[in-house]
PDB file of C-alpha atoms and ligand atoms in Angstrom:
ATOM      1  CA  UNK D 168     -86.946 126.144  54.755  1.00 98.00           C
ATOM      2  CA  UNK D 169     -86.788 128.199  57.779  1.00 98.00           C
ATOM      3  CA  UNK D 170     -84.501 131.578  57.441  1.00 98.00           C
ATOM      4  CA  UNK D 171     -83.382 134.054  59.663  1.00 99.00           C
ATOM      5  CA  UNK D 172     -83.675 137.324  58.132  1.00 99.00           C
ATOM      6  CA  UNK D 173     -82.376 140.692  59.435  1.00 99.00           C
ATOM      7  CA  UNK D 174     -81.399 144.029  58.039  1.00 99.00           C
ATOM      8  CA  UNK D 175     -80.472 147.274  59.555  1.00 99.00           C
ATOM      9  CA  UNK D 176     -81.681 150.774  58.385  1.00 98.00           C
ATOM     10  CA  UNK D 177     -80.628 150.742  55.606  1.00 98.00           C
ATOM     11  CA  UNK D 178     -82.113 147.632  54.361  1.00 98.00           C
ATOM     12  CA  UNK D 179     -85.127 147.992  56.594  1.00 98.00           C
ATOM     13  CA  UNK D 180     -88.084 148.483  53.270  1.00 98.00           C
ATOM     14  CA  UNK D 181     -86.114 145.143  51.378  1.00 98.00           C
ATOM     15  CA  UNK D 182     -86.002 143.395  54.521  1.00 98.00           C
ATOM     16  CA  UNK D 183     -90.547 143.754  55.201  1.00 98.00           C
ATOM     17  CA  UNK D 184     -90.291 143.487  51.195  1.00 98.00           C
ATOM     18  CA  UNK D 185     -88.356 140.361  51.404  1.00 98.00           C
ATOM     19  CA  UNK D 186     -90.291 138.229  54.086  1.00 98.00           C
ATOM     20  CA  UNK D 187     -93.818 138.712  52.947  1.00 98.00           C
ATOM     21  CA  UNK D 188     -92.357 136.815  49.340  1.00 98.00           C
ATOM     22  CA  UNK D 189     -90.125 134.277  51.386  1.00 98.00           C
ATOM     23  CA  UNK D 190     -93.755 133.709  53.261  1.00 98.00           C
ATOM     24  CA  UNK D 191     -95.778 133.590  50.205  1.00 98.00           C
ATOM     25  CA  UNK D 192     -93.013 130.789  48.433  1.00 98.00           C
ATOM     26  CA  UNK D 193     -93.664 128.951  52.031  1.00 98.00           C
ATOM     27  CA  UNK D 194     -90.429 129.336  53.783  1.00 98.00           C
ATOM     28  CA  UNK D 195     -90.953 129.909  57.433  1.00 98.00           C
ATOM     29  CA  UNK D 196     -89.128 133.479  58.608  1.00 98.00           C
ATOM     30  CA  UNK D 197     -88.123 134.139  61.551  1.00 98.00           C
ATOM     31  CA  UNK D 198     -87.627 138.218  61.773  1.00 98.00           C
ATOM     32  CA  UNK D 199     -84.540 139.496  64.017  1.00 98.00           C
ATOM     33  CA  UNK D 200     -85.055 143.102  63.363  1.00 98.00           C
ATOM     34  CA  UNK D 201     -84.259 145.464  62.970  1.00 98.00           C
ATOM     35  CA  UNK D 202     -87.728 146.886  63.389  1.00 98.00           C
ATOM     36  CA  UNK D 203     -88.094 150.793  61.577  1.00 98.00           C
ATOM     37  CA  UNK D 204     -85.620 152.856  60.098  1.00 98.00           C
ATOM     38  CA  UNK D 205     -84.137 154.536  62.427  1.00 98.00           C
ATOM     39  CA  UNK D 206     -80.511 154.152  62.657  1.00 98.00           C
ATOM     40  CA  UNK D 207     -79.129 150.839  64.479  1.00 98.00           C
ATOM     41  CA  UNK D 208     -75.741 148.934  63.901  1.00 98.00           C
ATOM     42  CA  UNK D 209     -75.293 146.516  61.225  1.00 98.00           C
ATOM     43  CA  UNK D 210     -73.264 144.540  63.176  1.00 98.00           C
ATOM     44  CA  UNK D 211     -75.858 143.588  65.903  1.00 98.00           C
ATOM     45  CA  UNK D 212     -78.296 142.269  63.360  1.00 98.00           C
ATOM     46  CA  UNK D 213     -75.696 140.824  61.318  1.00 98.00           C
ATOM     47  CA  UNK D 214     -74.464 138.759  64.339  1.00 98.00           C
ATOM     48  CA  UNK D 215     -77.950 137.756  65.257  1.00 98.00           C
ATOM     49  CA  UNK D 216     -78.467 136.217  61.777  1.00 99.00           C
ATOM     50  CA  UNK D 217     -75.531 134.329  61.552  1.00 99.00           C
ATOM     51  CA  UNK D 218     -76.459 132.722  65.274  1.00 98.00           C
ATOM     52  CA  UNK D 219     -79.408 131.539  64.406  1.00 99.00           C
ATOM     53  CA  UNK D 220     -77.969 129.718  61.667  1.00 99.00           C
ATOM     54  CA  UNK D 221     -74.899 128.660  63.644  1.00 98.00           C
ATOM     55  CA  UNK D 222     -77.129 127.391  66.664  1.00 98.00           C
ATOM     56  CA  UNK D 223     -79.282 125.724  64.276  1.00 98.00           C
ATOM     57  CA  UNK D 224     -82.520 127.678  65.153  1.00 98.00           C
ATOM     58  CA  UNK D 225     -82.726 128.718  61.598  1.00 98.00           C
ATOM     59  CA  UNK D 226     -81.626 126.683  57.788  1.00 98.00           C
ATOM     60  CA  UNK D 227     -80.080 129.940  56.174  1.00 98.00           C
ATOM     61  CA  UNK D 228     -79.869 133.419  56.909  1.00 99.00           C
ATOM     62  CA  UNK D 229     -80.156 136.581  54.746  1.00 99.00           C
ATOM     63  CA  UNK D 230     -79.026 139.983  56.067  1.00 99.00           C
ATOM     64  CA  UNK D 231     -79.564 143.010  54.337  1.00 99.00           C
ATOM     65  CA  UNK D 232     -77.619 146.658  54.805  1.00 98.00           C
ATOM     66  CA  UNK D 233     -76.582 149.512  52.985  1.00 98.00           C
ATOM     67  CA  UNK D 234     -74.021 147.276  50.825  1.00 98.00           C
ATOM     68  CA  UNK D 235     -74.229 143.732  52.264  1.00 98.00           C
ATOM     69  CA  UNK D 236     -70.332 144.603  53.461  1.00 98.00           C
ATOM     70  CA  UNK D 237     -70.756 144.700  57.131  1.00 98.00           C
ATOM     71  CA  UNK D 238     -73.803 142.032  57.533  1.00 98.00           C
ATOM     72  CA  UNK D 239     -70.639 140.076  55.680  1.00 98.00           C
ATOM     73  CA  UNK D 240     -68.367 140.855  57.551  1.00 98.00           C
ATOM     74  CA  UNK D 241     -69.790 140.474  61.460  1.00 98.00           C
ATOM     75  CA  UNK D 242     -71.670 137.021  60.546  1.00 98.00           C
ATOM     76  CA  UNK D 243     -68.353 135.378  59.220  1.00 98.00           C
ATOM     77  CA  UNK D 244     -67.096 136.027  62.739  1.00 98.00           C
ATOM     78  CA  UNK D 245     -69.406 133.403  63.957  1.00 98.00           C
ATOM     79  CA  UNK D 246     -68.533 129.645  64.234  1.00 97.00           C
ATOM     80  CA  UNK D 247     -69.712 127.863  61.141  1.00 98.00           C
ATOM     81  CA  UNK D 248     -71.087 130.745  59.350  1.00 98.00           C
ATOM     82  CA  UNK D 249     -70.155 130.928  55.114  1.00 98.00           C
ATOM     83  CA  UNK D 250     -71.655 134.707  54.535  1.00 99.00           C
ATOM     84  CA  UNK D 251     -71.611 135.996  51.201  1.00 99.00           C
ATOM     85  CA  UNK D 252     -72.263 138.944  49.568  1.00 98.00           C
ATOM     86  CA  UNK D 253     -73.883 138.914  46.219  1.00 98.00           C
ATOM     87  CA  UNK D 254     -74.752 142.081  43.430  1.00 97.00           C
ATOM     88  CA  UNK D 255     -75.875 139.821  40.701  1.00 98.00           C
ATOM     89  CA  UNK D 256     -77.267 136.155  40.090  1.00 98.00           C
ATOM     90  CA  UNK D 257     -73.687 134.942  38.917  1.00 98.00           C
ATOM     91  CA  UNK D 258     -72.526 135.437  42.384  1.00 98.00           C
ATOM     92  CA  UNK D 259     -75.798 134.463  44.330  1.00 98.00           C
ATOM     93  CA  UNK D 260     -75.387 131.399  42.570  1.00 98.00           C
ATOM     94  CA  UNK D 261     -71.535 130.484  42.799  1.00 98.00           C
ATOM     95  CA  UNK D 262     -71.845 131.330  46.488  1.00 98.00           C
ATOM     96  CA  UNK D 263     -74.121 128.272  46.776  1.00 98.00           C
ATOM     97  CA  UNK D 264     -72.164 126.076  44.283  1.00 98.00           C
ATOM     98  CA  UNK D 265     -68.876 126.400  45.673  1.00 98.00           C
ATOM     99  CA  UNK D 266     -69.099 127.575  48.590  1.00 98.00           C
ATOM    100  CA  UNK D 267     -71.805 126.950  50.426  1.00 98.00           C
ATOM    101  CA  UNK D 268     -72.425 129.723  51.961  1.00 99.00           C
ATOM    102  CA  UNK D 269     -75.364 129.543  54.753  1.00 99.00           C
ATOM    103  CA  UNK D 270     -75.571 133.392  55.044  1.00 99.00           C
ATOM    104  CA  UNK D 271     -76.727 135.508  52.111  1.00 99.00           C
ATOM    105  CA  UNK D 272     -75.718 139.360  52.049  1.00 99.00           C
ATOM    106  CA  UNK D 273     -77.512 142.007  50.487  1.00 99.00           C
ATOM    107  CA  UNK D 274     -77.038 145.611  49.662  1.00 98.00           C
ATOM    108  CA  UNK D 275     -80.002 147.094  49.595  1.00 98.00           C
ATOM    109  CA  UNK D 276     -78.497 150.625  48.053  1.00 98.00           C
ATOM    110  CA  UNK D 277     -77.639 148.685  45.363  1.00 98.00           C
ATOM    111  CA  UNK D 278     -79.849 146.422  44.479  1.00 98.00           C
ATOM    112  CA  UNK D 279     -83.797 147.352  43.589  1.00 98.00           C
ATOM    113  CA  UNK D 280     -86.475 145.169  46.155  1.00 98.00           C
ATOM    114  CA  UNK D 281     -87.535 142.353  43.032  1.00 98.00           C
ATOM    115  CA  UNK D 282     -83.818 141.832  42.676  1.00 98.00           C
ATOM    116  CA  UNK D 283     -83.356 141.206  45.997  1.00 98.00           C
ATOM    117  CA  UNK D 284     -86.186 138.900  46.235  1.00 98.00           C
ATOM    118  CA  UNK D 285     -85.086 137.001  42.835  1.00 98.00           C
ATOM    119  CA  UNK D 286     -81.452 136.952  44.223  1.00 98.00           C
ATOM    120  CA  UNK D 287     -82.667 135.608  47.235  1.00 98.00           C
ATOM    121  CA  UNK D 288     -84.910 132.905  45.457  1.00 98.00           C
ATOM    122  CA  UNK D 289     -82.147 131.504  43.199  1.00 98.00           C
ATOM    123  CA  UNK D 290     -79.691 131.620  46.372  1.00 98.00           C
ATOM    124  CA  UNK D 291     -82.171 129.162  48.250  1.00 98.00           C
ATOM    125  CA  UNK D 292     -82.681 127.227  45.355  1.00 98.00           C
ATOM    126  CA  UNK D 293     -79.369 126.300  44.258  1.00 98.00           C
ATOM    127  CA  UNK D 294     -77.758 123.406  45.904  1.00 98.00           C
ATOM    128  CA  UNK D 295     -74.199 122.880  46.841  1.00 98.00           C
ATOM    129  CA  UNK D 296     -72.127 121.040  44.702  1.00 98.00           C
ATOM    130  CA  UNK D 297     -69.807 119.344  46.868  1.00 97.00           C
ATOM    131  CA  UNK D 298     -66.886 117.236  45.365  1.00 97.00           C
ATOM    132  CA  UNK D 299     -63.746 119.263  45.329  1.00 97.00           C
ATOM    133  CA  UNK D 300     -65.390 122.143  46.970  1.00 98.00           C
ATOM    134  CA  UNK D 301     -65.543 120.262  49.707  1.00 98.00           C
ATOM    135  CA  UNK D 302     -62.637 120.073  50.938  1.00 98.00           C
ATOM    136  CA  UNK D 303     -61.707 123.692  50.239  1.00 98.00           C
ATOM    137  CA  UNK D 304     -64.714 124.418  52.736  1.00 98.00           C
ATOM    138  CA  UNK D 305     -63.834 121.729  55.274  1.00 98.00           C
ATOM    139  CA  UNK D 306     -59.700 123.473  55.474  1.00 98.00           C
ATOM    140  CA  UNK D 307     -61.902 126.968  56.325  1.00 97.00           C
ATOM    141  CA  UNK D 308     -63.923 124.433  59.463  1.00 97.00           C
ATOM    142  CA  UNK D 309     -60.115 123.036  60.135  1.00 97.00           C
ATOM    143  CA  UNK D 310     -58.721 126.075  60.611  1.00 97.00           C
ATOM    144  CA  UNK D 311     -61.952 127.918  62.363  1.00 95.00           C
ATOM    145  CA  UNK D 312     -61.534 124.815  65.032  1.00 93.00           C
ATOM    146  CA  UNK D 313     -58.068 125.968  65.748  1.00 92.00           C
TER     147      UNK D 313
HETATM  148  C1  RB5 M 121     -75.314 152.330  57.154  1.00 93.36           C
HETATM  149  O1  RB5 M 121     -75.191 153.662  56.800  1.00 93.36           O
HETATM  150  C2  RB5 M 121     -74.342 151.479  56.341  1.00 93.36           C
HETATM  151  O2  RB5 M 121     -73.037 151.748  56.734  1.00 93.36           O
HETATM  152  C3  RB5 M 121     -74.672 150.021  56.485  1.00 93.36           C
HETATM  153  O3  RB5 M 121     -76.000 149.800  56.085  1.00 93.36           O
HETATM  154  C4  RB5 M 121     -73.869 149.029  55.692  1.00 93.36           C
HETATM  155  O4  RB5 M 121     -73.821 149.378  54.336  1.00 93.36           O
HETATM  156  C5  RB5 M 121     -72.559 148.661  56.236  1.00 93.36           C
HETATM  157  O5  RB5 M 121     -71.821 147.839  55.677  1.00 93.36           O
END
């Protein structure tokens, strides 16, 4: 699969943590920063995470920050984008299931590097489940098309 991945600061370590194991499980990554940890805004990467996925240029996207909040927050302000944030495997996997979300969120002051990488695994590994769940996504496109 081929994943945009970005972080900011805060989730700078997880991030370089996070795409050597998405490399070694043979997903191709495509790395939109940031690049050290010195302070940058969230919402920059966030935004260039969620376009990638948008424009097609990448499958998924995972974006990593302090909490996941603000990645969250800027990518669902792009066209198309589901982001999710998720602590635990219940909602890494629900957020797939239901909702099929396209953008992962991670906090990475939360949540130790193998969880994100195990979070991160099941997320890509769990398929939508359609049906019912749908239509609840397709009235979010409906309304997002104005
Ligand atoms: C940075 O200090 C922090 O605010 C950011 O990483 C993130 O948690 C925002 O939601």
């Amino acid at each position: 699969m081929k994943i945009a991945l970005g972080s900011d600061h805060a989730g700078f370590q997880a991030k370089e943590a996070l795409k050597l194991a998405l490399a070694t499980a043979g997903h191709v990554v495509e790395d939109l920063g940031t690049k050290s940890t010195e302070s940058v805004d969230y919402s920059d990467f966030g935004l260039r995470v969620a376009r990638a996925v948008s424009e097609g240029a990448a499958d998924r996207g995972i974006a990593i920050c302090g909490t996941g909040i603000g990645m969250c927050i800027a990518a669902n302000k792009v066209r198309g984008i589901r982001a999710a944030v998720a602590h635990d495997a219940f909602t890494a996997e629900m957020s797939r299931r239901h909702n099929d979300a396209n953008v992962l969120c991670l906090g990475a002051r939360l949540l130790a590097e193998d969880r994100i990488r195990e979070l991160s695994r099941l997320w890509l590994e769990t398929p939508f489940e359609g049906g019912r769940h749908e239509r609840r996504i397709g009235r979010i496109s409906d309304y997002e098309k104005g």
